[in-house]
Amino acid sequence: MTGGNSSRVDNRPAVHSTRVGWALAAVSCIGWLVVQFAFHPHLLDLAVYRAEGFAVVHHIGLYGPIGAPYDLRATYPPFAALMFVPLTLLPLGLCQVLVSTLNLGLIAVAARLTATMLTRDGLRVPPPIVPVVVAAGIWLEPVSTSLHYGQINLLILVLVLGDFARADGARGRGVALGLATALKVTPAFFVVYLVLTRRFRFATTAVATFALSVVGSAVLLPGTTLRFWTSTLFETSRVGDAMSSQNQSLHGFLTRLVDRPDVGTLGLVVTVAATVFGLACSVVGFRRRGEIWGVCAAAVTALLISPISWSHHWVWCVPVAVLFATVAHEVDMPQRVWLALPFAAFYAYGDVSSPLKHSQDPDLTARHQLAAGLYPLAGVAFLILVVSRWNRRPEADATAGGDSMSEELPRSGRTP
């Protein structure tokens, strides 16, 4: 009985810190809602999604003018527009509140799913980490901007993480990834990652789900579906200005360096090299460290090689934050600094100088060029980190029962 009481007493600090963490998360959420609706009440992308839903309901050409603010055009597949139809049933103000609240909840879900994957891979995730990441993560530039616009990014993030967090061989594993791909195409990159890591059933289910979404949209919107998959998909210019500093892909970084939208052979070489390197990192990360490392590496690679990756697409900083916070206590202080550097970029971007805020940037100085490329630079640093060898602190080895000070972080039973 004494041992039981001692155990309960020992758990009290962790329980208290977890409660404090969730209280901070609640205050952070409320604070963001106050700031959002007091100063920036218009969720621009949500308005575009509703316009797409109205276009479907009223049989308006989906990829032409649809009455969205600033004459913005639809860029997602027709299946997404079909999913946006329910938004037309509610007043805009109510939609804004519901979507904002949902997106805040999705941050917590993403953090929890990441913790689940880390635990499955053999790492102990201190309970306060999830609420603390939620509290701080809201104010990361990609997350805050995604919330500000009413973007779909956090939903895509949770759909992908949710599928990978499921047990191996679980029935229907791949359906959520297929739906994410049906909504925004780019999650298809994870199918390549699955094939390289030899999860063929998982990949097949995702592809089949995606194919069914295309068939379904073709039945309901035949002309629109044909137009999207044969022409609209390849019109990258309709998405926005590739040279904008808000385009945080390698392609965007290169266009600003050479000061022209067409980077030619250089762009092709960099894209191919980044794809090969990123996929190699994702496979190595999966085999040596665990699923979440592989998934995050694949996500970062997709963001790096995409022609346009707006800053708010980098909401993958949320699972990376949980991951880094979990392993930080396993490594020495210099390695903690190395962990913090890529993560710090997602706070620094919001504070850079004003020329980076506009679609048509003036000539950028070397300092501005660096600031305008923080995310791709952080992404490359993360990929290097995934395949690097870390030394654990002696205390961590003693706790784990290891007898070597150079032991790697837990590998979750996987072999290279």
Short mmCIF file of C-alpha atoms in Angstrom, two decimals:
data_model
loop_
_atom_site.label_atom_id
_atom_site.label_comp_id
_atom_site.label_asym_id
_atom_site.label_seq_id
_atom_site.Cartn_x
_atom_site.Cartn_y
_atom_site.Cartn_z
CA MET A 1 0.00 0.00 0.00
CA THR A 2 2.85 2.33 0.74
CA GLY A 3 4.23 1.72 -2.75
CA GLY A 4 0.84 2.53 -4.26
CA ASN A 5 0.55 5.75 -2.29
CA SER A 6 4.08 6.70 -3.27
CA SER A 7 3.23 6.09 -6.91
CA ARG A 8 0.23 8.36 -6.67
CA VAL A 9 2.27 11.09 -5.00
CA ASP A 10 4.95 10.77 -7.67
CA ASN A 11 2.35 11.24 -10.41
CA ARG A 12 0.93 14.42 -8.96
CA PRO A 13 3.48 16.82 -10.49
CA ALA A 14 2.85 15.33 -13.96
CA VAL A 15 -0.91 15.55 -13.50
CA HIS A 16 -0.65 19.12 -12.27
CA SER A 17 1.61 20.20 -15.13
CA THR A 18 -0.74 18.56 -17.64
CA ARG A 19 -3.71 20.44 -16.21
CA VAL A 20 -1.74 23.68 -16.32
CA GLY A 21 -0.81 22.89 -19.93
CA TRP A 22 -4.43 22.41 -20.95
CA ALA A 23 -5.40 25.60 -19.13
CA LEU A 24 -2.75 27.44 -21.15
CA ALA A 25 -4.07 25.82 -24.30
CA ALA A 26 -7.60 26.98 -23.50
CA VAL A 27 -6.39 30.54 -22.82
CA SER A 28 -4.39 30.47 -26.06
CA CYS A 29 -7.43 29.30 -28.06
CA ILE A 30 -9.68 31.96 -26.55
CA GLY A 31 -7.02 34.60 -27.11
CA TRP A 32 -6.69 33.65 -30.76
CA LEU A 33 -10.48 33.75 -31.27
CA VAL A 34 -10.65 37.21 -29.71
CA VAL A 35 -7.84 38.51 -31.91
CA GLN A 36 -9.27 36.86 -35.02
CA PHE A 37 -12.82 38.14 -34.76
CA ALA A 38 -11.89 41.52 -33.33
CA PHE A 39 -9.39 42.43 -36.02
CA HIS A 40 -9.62 39.93 -38.91
CA PRO A 41 -13.14 38.49 -38.95
CA HIS A 42 -13.15 37.49 -42.63
CA LEU A 43 -11.92 33.96 -43.25
CA LEU A 44 -11.06 34.49 -46.92
CA ASP A 45 -10.49 30.90 -48.02
CA LEU A 46 -13.60 29.74 -46.20
CA ALA A 47 -15.54 32.24 -48.31
CA VAL A 48 -14.00 30.69 -51.43
CA TYR A 49 -14.98 27.19 -50.25
CA ARG A 50 -18.57 28.35 -49.76
CA ALA A 51 -18.54 29.94 -53.21
CA GLU A 52 -17.44 26.59 -54.64
CA GLY A 53 -20.31 24.90 -52.84
CA PHE A 54 -22.77 27.46 -54.23
CA ALA A 55 -21.30 26.94 -57.70
CA VAL A 56 -22.10 23.23 -57.46
CA VAL A 57 -25.62 23.86 -56.15
CA HIS A 58 -26.44 26.45 -58.82
CA HIS A 59 -24.65 24.66 -61.69
CA ILE A 60 -22.09 27.42 -62.22
CA GLY A 61 -18.79 26.58 -63.92
CA LEU A 62 -16.55 25.65 -60.99
CA TYR A 63 -13.24 26.81 -62.48
CA GLY A 64 -14.41 30.14 -63.81
CA PRO A 65 -15.70 33.18 -61.89
CA ILE A 66 -17.74 31.87 -58.95
CA GLY A 67 -18.43 35.10 -57.08
CA ALA A 68 -15.67 34.59 -54.50
CA PRO A 69 -14.01 37.61 -52.84
CA TYR A 70 -11.34 39.29 -55.00
CA ASP A 71 -12.48 37.06 -57.86
CA LEU A 72 -10.48 34.16 -56.43
CA ARG A 73 -10.86 30.89 -58.34
CA ALA A 74 -11.30 27.28 -57.26
CA THR A 75 -8.11 25.21 -57.29
CA TYR A 76 -9.13 21.95 -55.60
CA PRO A 77 -10.64 18.87 -57.32
CA PRO A 78 -14.41 18.76 -57.93
CA PHE A 79 -14.76 16.27 -55.08
CA ALA A 80 -13.71 19.01 -52.66
CA ALA A 81 -16.39 21.35 -54.01
CA LEU A 82 -18.99 18.64 -53.42
CA MET A 83 -17.79 18.36 -49.82
CA PHE A 84 -18.14 22.14 -49.44
CA VAL A 85 -21.86 22.11 -50.30
CA PRO A 86 -22.94 21.74 -46.61
CA LEU A 87 -21.22 25.07 -45.91
CA THR A 88 -23.88 26.75 -48.06
CA LEU A 89 -26.63 25.66 -45.66
CA LEU A 90 -25.37 27.88 -42.85
CA PRO A 91 -24.98 31.67 -42.54
CA LEU A 92 -21.45 32.89 -43.21
CA GLY A 93 -20.94 34.15 -39.65
CA LEU A 94 -21.92 30.82 -38.13
CA CYS A 95 -19.64 29.03 -40.62
CA GLN A 96 -16.75 31.23 -39.56
CA VAL A 97 -17.23 30.44 -35.87
CA LEU A 98 -17.72 26.71 -36.44
CA VAL A 99 -14.75 26.34 -38.81
CA SER A 100 -12.47 28.35 -36.51
CA THR A 101 -13.47 26.24 -33.52
CA LEU A 102 -13.05 23.03 -35.52
CA ASN A 103 -9.59 24.06 -36.71
CA LEU A 104 -8.49 24.83 -33.16
CA GLY A 105 -9.67 21.39 -32.12
CA LEU A 106 -7.78 19.82 -35.03
CA ILE A 107 -4.52 21.23 -33.68
CA ALA A 108 -5.06 19.26 -30.48
CA VAL A 109 -6.03 16.14 -32.46
CA ALA A 110 -2.87 16.41 -34.59
CA ALA A 111 -0.70 16.76 -31.48
CA ARG A 112 -2.40 13.80 -29.80
CA LEU A 113 -2.06 11.59 -32.89
CA THR A 114 1.64 12.43 -33.05
CA ALA A 115 2.06 11.48 -29.38
CA THR A 116 0.24 8.19 -30.08
CA MET A 117 2.63 7.38 -32.91
CA LEU A 118 5.68 8.23 -30.80
CA THR A 119 4.44 6.02 -27.96
CA ARG A 120 3.86 3.16 -30.39
CA ASP A 121 7.44 3.62 -31.60
CA GLY A 122 8.79 3.18 -28.09
CA LEU A 123 9.26 6.75 -26.86
CA ARG A 124 7.78 8.10 -23.65
CA VAL A 125 5.83 11.29 -24.33
CA PRO A 126 5.55 13.40 -21.16
CA PRO A 127 1.82 14.23 -20.72
CA PRO A 128 2.26 18.04 -20.64
CA ILE A 129 3.83 18.09 -24.11
CA VAL A 130 0.57 17.84 -26.07
CA PRO A 131 -1.27 20.76 -24.38
CA VAL A 132 1.86 22.93 -24.36
CA VAL A 133 2.38 22.36 -28.09
CA VAL A 134 -1.28 23.21 -28.68
CA ALA A 135 -0.95 26.42 -26.67
CA ALA A 136 2.23 27.51 -28.45
CA GLY A 137 1.42 25.98 -31.83
CA ILE A 138 -1.60 28.19 -32.44
CA TRP A 139 0.77 31.13 -32.82
CA LEU A 140 3.16 29.45 -35.23
CA GLU A 141 2.90 31.34 -38.51
CA PRO A 142 1.69 28.41 -40.67
CA VAL A 143 -0.97 27.47 -38.13
CA SER A 144 -2.06 31.01 -37.35
CA THR A 145 -2.30 31.90 -41.05
CA SER A 146 -4.24 28.71 -41.80
CA LEU A 147 -6.67 29.58 -39.00
CA HIS A 148 -6.88 33.17 -40.19
CA TYR A 149 -7.92 32.13 -43.71
CA GLY A 150 -10.21 29.30 -42.60
CA GLN A 151 -8.01 26.93 -44.58
CA ILE A 152 -8.43 23.18 -45.00
CA ASN A 153 -4.79 22.40 -44.14
CA LEU A 154 -5.37 21.20 -40.59
CA LEU A 155 -8.08 18.80 -41.72
CA ILE A 156 -5.71 17.33 -44.33
CA LEU A 157 -3.03 17.01 -41.65
CA VAL A 158 -5.34 15.11 -39.29
CA LEU A 159 -6.65 12.81 -42.03
CA VAL A 160 -3.10 11.80 -42.96
CA LEU A 161 -1.84 11.46 -39.38
CA GLY A 162 -4.97 9.58 -38.38
CA ASP A 163 -4.38 6.92 -41.01
CA PHE A 164 -0.71 6.46 -40.14
CA ALA A 165 -1.51 6.37 -36.41
CA ARG A 166 -3.73 3.31 -36.89
CA ALA A 167 -2.40 -0.15 -36.17
CA ASP A 168 -0.68 -2.05 -38.96
CA GLY A 169 -3.20 -4.13 -40.86
CA ALA A 170 -6.24 -2.26 -39.46
CA ARG A 171 -9.30 -2.57 -41.67
CA GLY A 172 -9.83 0.47 -43.87
CA ARG A 173 -6.35 1.85 -43.26
CA GLY A 174 -5.73 4.08 -46.27
CA VAL A 175 -9.26 5.43 -46.63
CA ALA A 176 -8.47 8.68 -44.80
CA LEU A 177 -5.32 9.20 -46.86
CA GLY A 178 -7.35 8.60 -50.03
CA LEU A 179 -9.91 11.18 -48.91
CA ALA A 180 -7.15 13.70 -48.15
CA THR A 181 -5.81 13.15 -51.67
CA ALA A 182 -9.30 13.54 -53.11
CA LEU A 183 -9.60 16.90 -51.38
CA LYS A 184 -6.19 18.36 -52.23
CA VAL A 185 -4.19 16.01 -54.52
CA THR A 186 -0.80 16.65 -52.86
CA PRO A 187 -1.23 13.95 -50.15
CA ALA A 188 -0.80 11.47 -53.02
CA PHE A 189 2.93 11.83 -52.32
CA PHE A 190 2.46 9.64 -49.24
CA VAL A 191 1.50 6.75 -51.53
CA VAL A 192 5.05 6.84 -52.92
CA TYR A 193 6.35 6.73 -49.34
CA LEU A 194 4.12 3.74 -48.61
CA VAL A 195 5.34 1.86 -51.66
CA LEU A 196 8.98 2.50 -50.76
CA THR A 197 8.33 1.20 -47.24
CA ARG A 198 6.51 -1.82 -48.68
CA ARG A 199 3.02 -1.13 -47.25
CA PHE A 200 1.25 -2.13 -50.45
CA ARG A 201 -2.17 -2.84 -48.95
CA PHE A 202 -2.18 0.56 -47.25
CA ALA A 203 -1.19 2.25 -50.52
CA THR A 204 -3.73 0.30 -52.58
CA THR A 205 -6.59 1.26 -50.26
CA ALA A 206 -5.60 4.92 -50.48
CA VAL A 207 -5.43 4.82 -54.27
CA ALA A 208 -8.76 2.96 -54.51
CA THR A 209 -10.47 5.50 -52.24
CA PHE A 210 -9.08 8.36 -54.30
CA ALA A 211 -10.21 6.66 -57.54
CA LEU A 212 -13.73 6.22 -56.16
CA SER A 213 -13.83 9.95 -55.34
CA VAL A 214 -12.93 10.79 -58.95
CA VAL A 215 -15.59 8.40 -60.26
CA GLY A 216 -18.16 9.88 -57.89
CA SER A 217 -17.40 13.45 -58.93
CA ALA A 218 -17.43 12.38 -62.59
CA VAL A 219 -20.95 11.01 -62.16
CA LEU A 220 -22.22 14.18 -60.49
CA LEU A 221 -20.06 16.74 -62.33
CA PRO A 222 -18.84 15.05 -65.53
CA GLY A 223 -17.69 18.11 -67.52
CA THR A 224 -16.11 19.80 -64.51
CA THR A 225 -14.26 16.63 -63.51
CA LEU A 226 -12.92 16.12 -67.01
CA ARG A 227 -11.75 19.74 -67.20
CA PHE A 228 -9.96 19.59 -63.86
CA TRP A 229 -8.03 16.37 -64.45
CA THR A 230 -7.09 17.21 -68.04
CA SER A 231 -6.25 20.92 -67.84
CA THR A 232 -7.01 22.87 -64.64
CA LEU A 233 -4.75 20.67 -62.51
CA PHE A 234 -1.74 21.73 -64.58
CA GLU A 235 -2.47 25.48 -64.54
CA THR A 236 -0.18 26.34 -61.64
CA SER A 237 -0.42 30.06 -62.43
CA ARG A 238 -4.06 30.11 -61.28
CA VAL A 239 -2.92 29.16 -57.77
CA GLY A 240 -0.89 32.35 -57.37
CA ASP A 241 2.42 34.10 -57.99
CA ALA A 242 5.24 31.55 -57.69
CA MET A 243 7.73 34.35 -56.93
CA SER A 244 5.82 35.55 -53.90
CA SER A 245 7.78 35.25 -50.67
CA GLN A 246 4.76 33.48 -49.23
CA ASN A 247 5.59 30.60 -51.58
CA GLN A 248 7.82 28.59 -49.27
CA SER A 249 8.87 25.82 -51.65
CA LEU A 250 12.30 25.29 -53.16
CA HIS A 251 10.88 26.42 -56.50
CA GLY A 252 9.68 29.68 -54.95
CA PHE A 253 13.06 30.19 -53.28
CA LEU A 254 14.86 29.68 -56.59
CA THR A 255 12.56 32.03 -58.53
CA ARG A 256 13.38 34.81 -56.08
CA LEU A 257 17.10 34.06 -56.26
CA VAL A 258 17.21 34.30 -60.08
CA ASP A 259 14.46 36.96 -60.18
CA ARG A 260 12.29 35.21 -62.76
CA PRO A 261 9.41 32.72 -62.58
CA ASP A 262 11.01 30.21 -64.95
CA VAL A 263 14.05 28.58 -63.37
CA GLY A 264 14.49 26.10 -66.21
CA THR A 265 16.97 23.24 -65.89
CA LEU A 266 18.17 24.44 -62.49
CA GLY A 267 14.68 24.03 -61.07
CA LEU A 268 14.32 20.54 -62.54
CA VAL A 269 17.67 19.39 -61.16
CA VAL A 270 16.93 20.78 -57.69
CA THR A 271 13.45 19.25 -57.65
CA VAL A 272 14.68 15.79 -58.68
CA ALA A 273 17.56 15.91 -56.18
CA ALA A 274 15.23 17.04 -53.37
CA THR A 275 12.72 14.33 -54.22
CA VAL A 276 15.30 11.55 -54.16
CA PHE A 277 16.98 12.86 -51.02
CA GLY A 278 13.68 13.48 -49.21
CA LEU A 279 12.26 10.05 -50.01
CA ALA A 280 15.51 8.42 -48.92
CA CYS A 281 15.32 10.34 -45.64
CA SER A 282 11.70 9.31 -45.11
CA VAL A 283 12.51 5.62 -45.61
CA VAL A 284 15.58 5.80 -43.35
CA GLY A 285 13.60 7.73 -40.75
CA PHE A 286 10.83 5.12 -40.80
CA ARG A 287 13.23 2.21 -40.43
CA ARG A 288 15.59 3.68 -37.84
CA ARG A 289 13.43 5.95 -35.74
CA GLY A 290 9.77 5.20 -36.33
CA GLU A 291 6.69 6.02 -38.37
CA ILE A 292 6.27 9.65 -37.36
CA TRP A 293 9.79 10.49 -38.53
CA GLY A 294 9.14 8.90 -41.91
CA VAL A 295 5.75 10.57 -42.32
CA CYS A 296 7.05 14.02 -41.37
CA ALA A 297 10.04 13.61 -43.70
CA ALA A 298 7.71 12.64 -46.56
CA ALA A 299 5.47 15.62 -45.80
CA VAL A 300 8.40 18.04 -45.73
CA THR A 301 9.68 16.61 -49.01
CA ALA A 302 6.30 17.15 -50.65
CA LEU A 303 6.28 20.75 -49.43
CA LEU A 304 9.81 21.34 -50.72
CA ILE A 305 9.24 19.98 -54.23
CA SER A 306 5.79 21.43 -54.87
CA PRO A 307 5.78 24.36 -57.34
CA ILE A 308 3.84 26.37 -54.78
CA SER A 309 3.78 25.71 -51.03
CA TRP A 310 2.17 28.67 -49.31
CA SER A 311 3.45 29.32 -45.82
CA HIS A 312 0.18 28.05 -44.32
CA HIS A 313 0.73 24.66 -45.97
CA TRP A 314 3.55 24.06 -43.46
CA VAL A 315 1.14 23.11 -40.64
CA TRP A 316 3.26 19.96 -40.37
CA CYS A 317 5.22 22.07 -37.88
CA VAL A 318 2.68 20.86 -35.27
CA PRO A 319 3.67 17.15 -35.31
CA VAL A 320 7.32 18.19 -35.70
CA ALA A 321 6.98 20.30 -32.54
CA VAL A 322 5.58 17.33 -30.58
CA LEU A 323 8.32 15.12 -31.96
CA PHE A 324 11.12 17.54 -31.07
CA ALA A 325 9.74 18.25 -27.61
CA THR A 326 9.59 14.52 -26.90
CA VAL A 327 13.14 13.69 -27.94
CA ALA A 328 14.71 16.86 -26.51
CA HIS A 329 15.16 15.31 -23.07
CA GLU A 330 17.03 12.38 -24.64
CA VAL A 331 19.89 14.43 -26.06
CA ASP A 332 22.60 16.85 -24.96
CA MET A 333 22.18 20.62 -24.96
CA PRO A 334 23.99 21.28 -28.28
CA GLN A 335 21.67 18.79 -29.95
CA ARG A 336 18.66 20.48 -28.37
CA VAL A 337 19.75 23.72 -30.02
CA TRP A 338 19.97 21.88 -33.34
CA LEU A 339 16.45 20.57 -32.77
CA ALA A 340 15.16 24.06 -32.03
CA LEU A 341 16.59 25.78 -35.11
CA PRO A 342 14.18 24.42 -37.77
CA PHE A 343 11.26 24.83 -35.38
CA ALA A 344 12.21 28.45 -34.59
CA ALA A 345 11.80 29.38 -38.26
CA PHE A 346 8.05 28.99 -37.97
CA TYR A 347 7.92 31.77 -35.41
CA ALA A 348 10.52 34.00 -37.10
CA TYR A 349 8.72 34.25 -40.44
CA GLY A 350 5.93 36.35 -39.01
CA ASP A 351 8.44 38.95 -37.83
CA VAL A 352 10.44 39.52 -41.00
CA SER A 353 10.33 42.83 -42.83
CA SER A 354 7.36 44.04 -44.86
CA PRO A 355 8.64 43.38 -48.41
CA LEU A 356 8.01 39.69 -47.76
CA LYS A 357 4.33 40.28 -47.12
CA HIS A 358 3.33 41.20 -50.65
CA SER A 359 2.74 39.16 -53.77
CA GLN A 360 4.98 41.40 -55.90
CA ASP A 361 8.20 41.67 -53.92
CA PRO A 362 10.77 44.39 -54.63
CA ASP A 363 14.39 43.49 -55.19
CA LEU A 364 15.40 41.58 -52.11
CA THR A 365 18.68 41.99 -50.27
CA ALA A 366 20.65 38.91 -49.22
CA ARG A 367 19.09 39.19 -45.75
CA HIS A 368 15.61 39.33 -47.25
CA GLN A 369 16.37 36.38 -49.51
CA LEU A 370 17.37 34.36 -46.49
CA ALA A 371 14.28 35.41 -44.54
CA ALA A 372 12.09 34.64 -47.56
CA GLY A 373 13.51 31.11 -47.67
CA LEU A 374 13.30 30.17 -44.00
CA TYR A 375 10.82 27.35 -44.44
CA PRO A 376 12.58 25.46 -47.24
CA LEU A 377 15.87 25.91 -45.39
CA ALA A 378 14.27 24.58 -42.21
CA GLY A 379 12.79 21.71 -44.22
CA VAL A 380 16.19 20.70 -45.58
CA ALA A 381 17.65 20.95 -42.05
CA PHE A 382 14.90 18.66 -40.78
CA LEU A 383 15.63 16.04 -43.45
CA ILE A 384 19.32 16.09 -42.52
CA LEU A 385 18.33 15.73 -38.88
CA VAL A 386 16.20 12.67 -39.65
CA VAL A 387 19.16 10.73 -41.05
CA SER A 388 21.80 12.04 -38.62
CA ARG A 389 23.10 9.93 -35.74
CA TRP A 390 22.35 11.28 -32.29
CA ASN A 391 24.11 10.46 -29.03
CA ARG A 392 21.87 10.07 -26.02
CA ARG A 393 22.72 11.60 -22.68
CA PRO A 394 24.15 9.20 -20.09
CA GLU A 395 21.08 9.69 -17.87
CA ALA A 396 18.82 8.61 -20.74
CA ASP A 397 20.90 5.49 -21.31
CA ALA A 398 20.76 4.63 -17.64
CA THR A 399 17.00 5.10 -17.58
CA ALA A 400 16.59 2.91 -20.65
CA GLY A 401 18.88 0.26 -19.22
CA GLY A 402 21.40 0.77 -22.00
CA ASP A 403 25.12 0.27 -21.47
CA SER A 404 26.36 2.47 -24.29
CA MET A 405 26.62 6.23 -24.30
CA SER A 406 26.45 6.25 -28.09
CA GLU A 407 23.18 4.35 -28.40
CA GLU A 408 20.69 5.79 -30.88
CA LEU A 409 17.19 6.82 -29.97
CA PRO A 410 14.69 3.91 -29.84
CA ARG A 411 13.96 2.31 -33.18
CA SER A 412 10.59 0.76 -32.33
CA GLY A 413 11.82 -2.67 -33.31
CA ARG A 414 12.41 -1.82 -36.96
CA THR A 415 15.60 -2.75 -38.79
CA PRO A 416 17.28 -0.77 -41.57
#
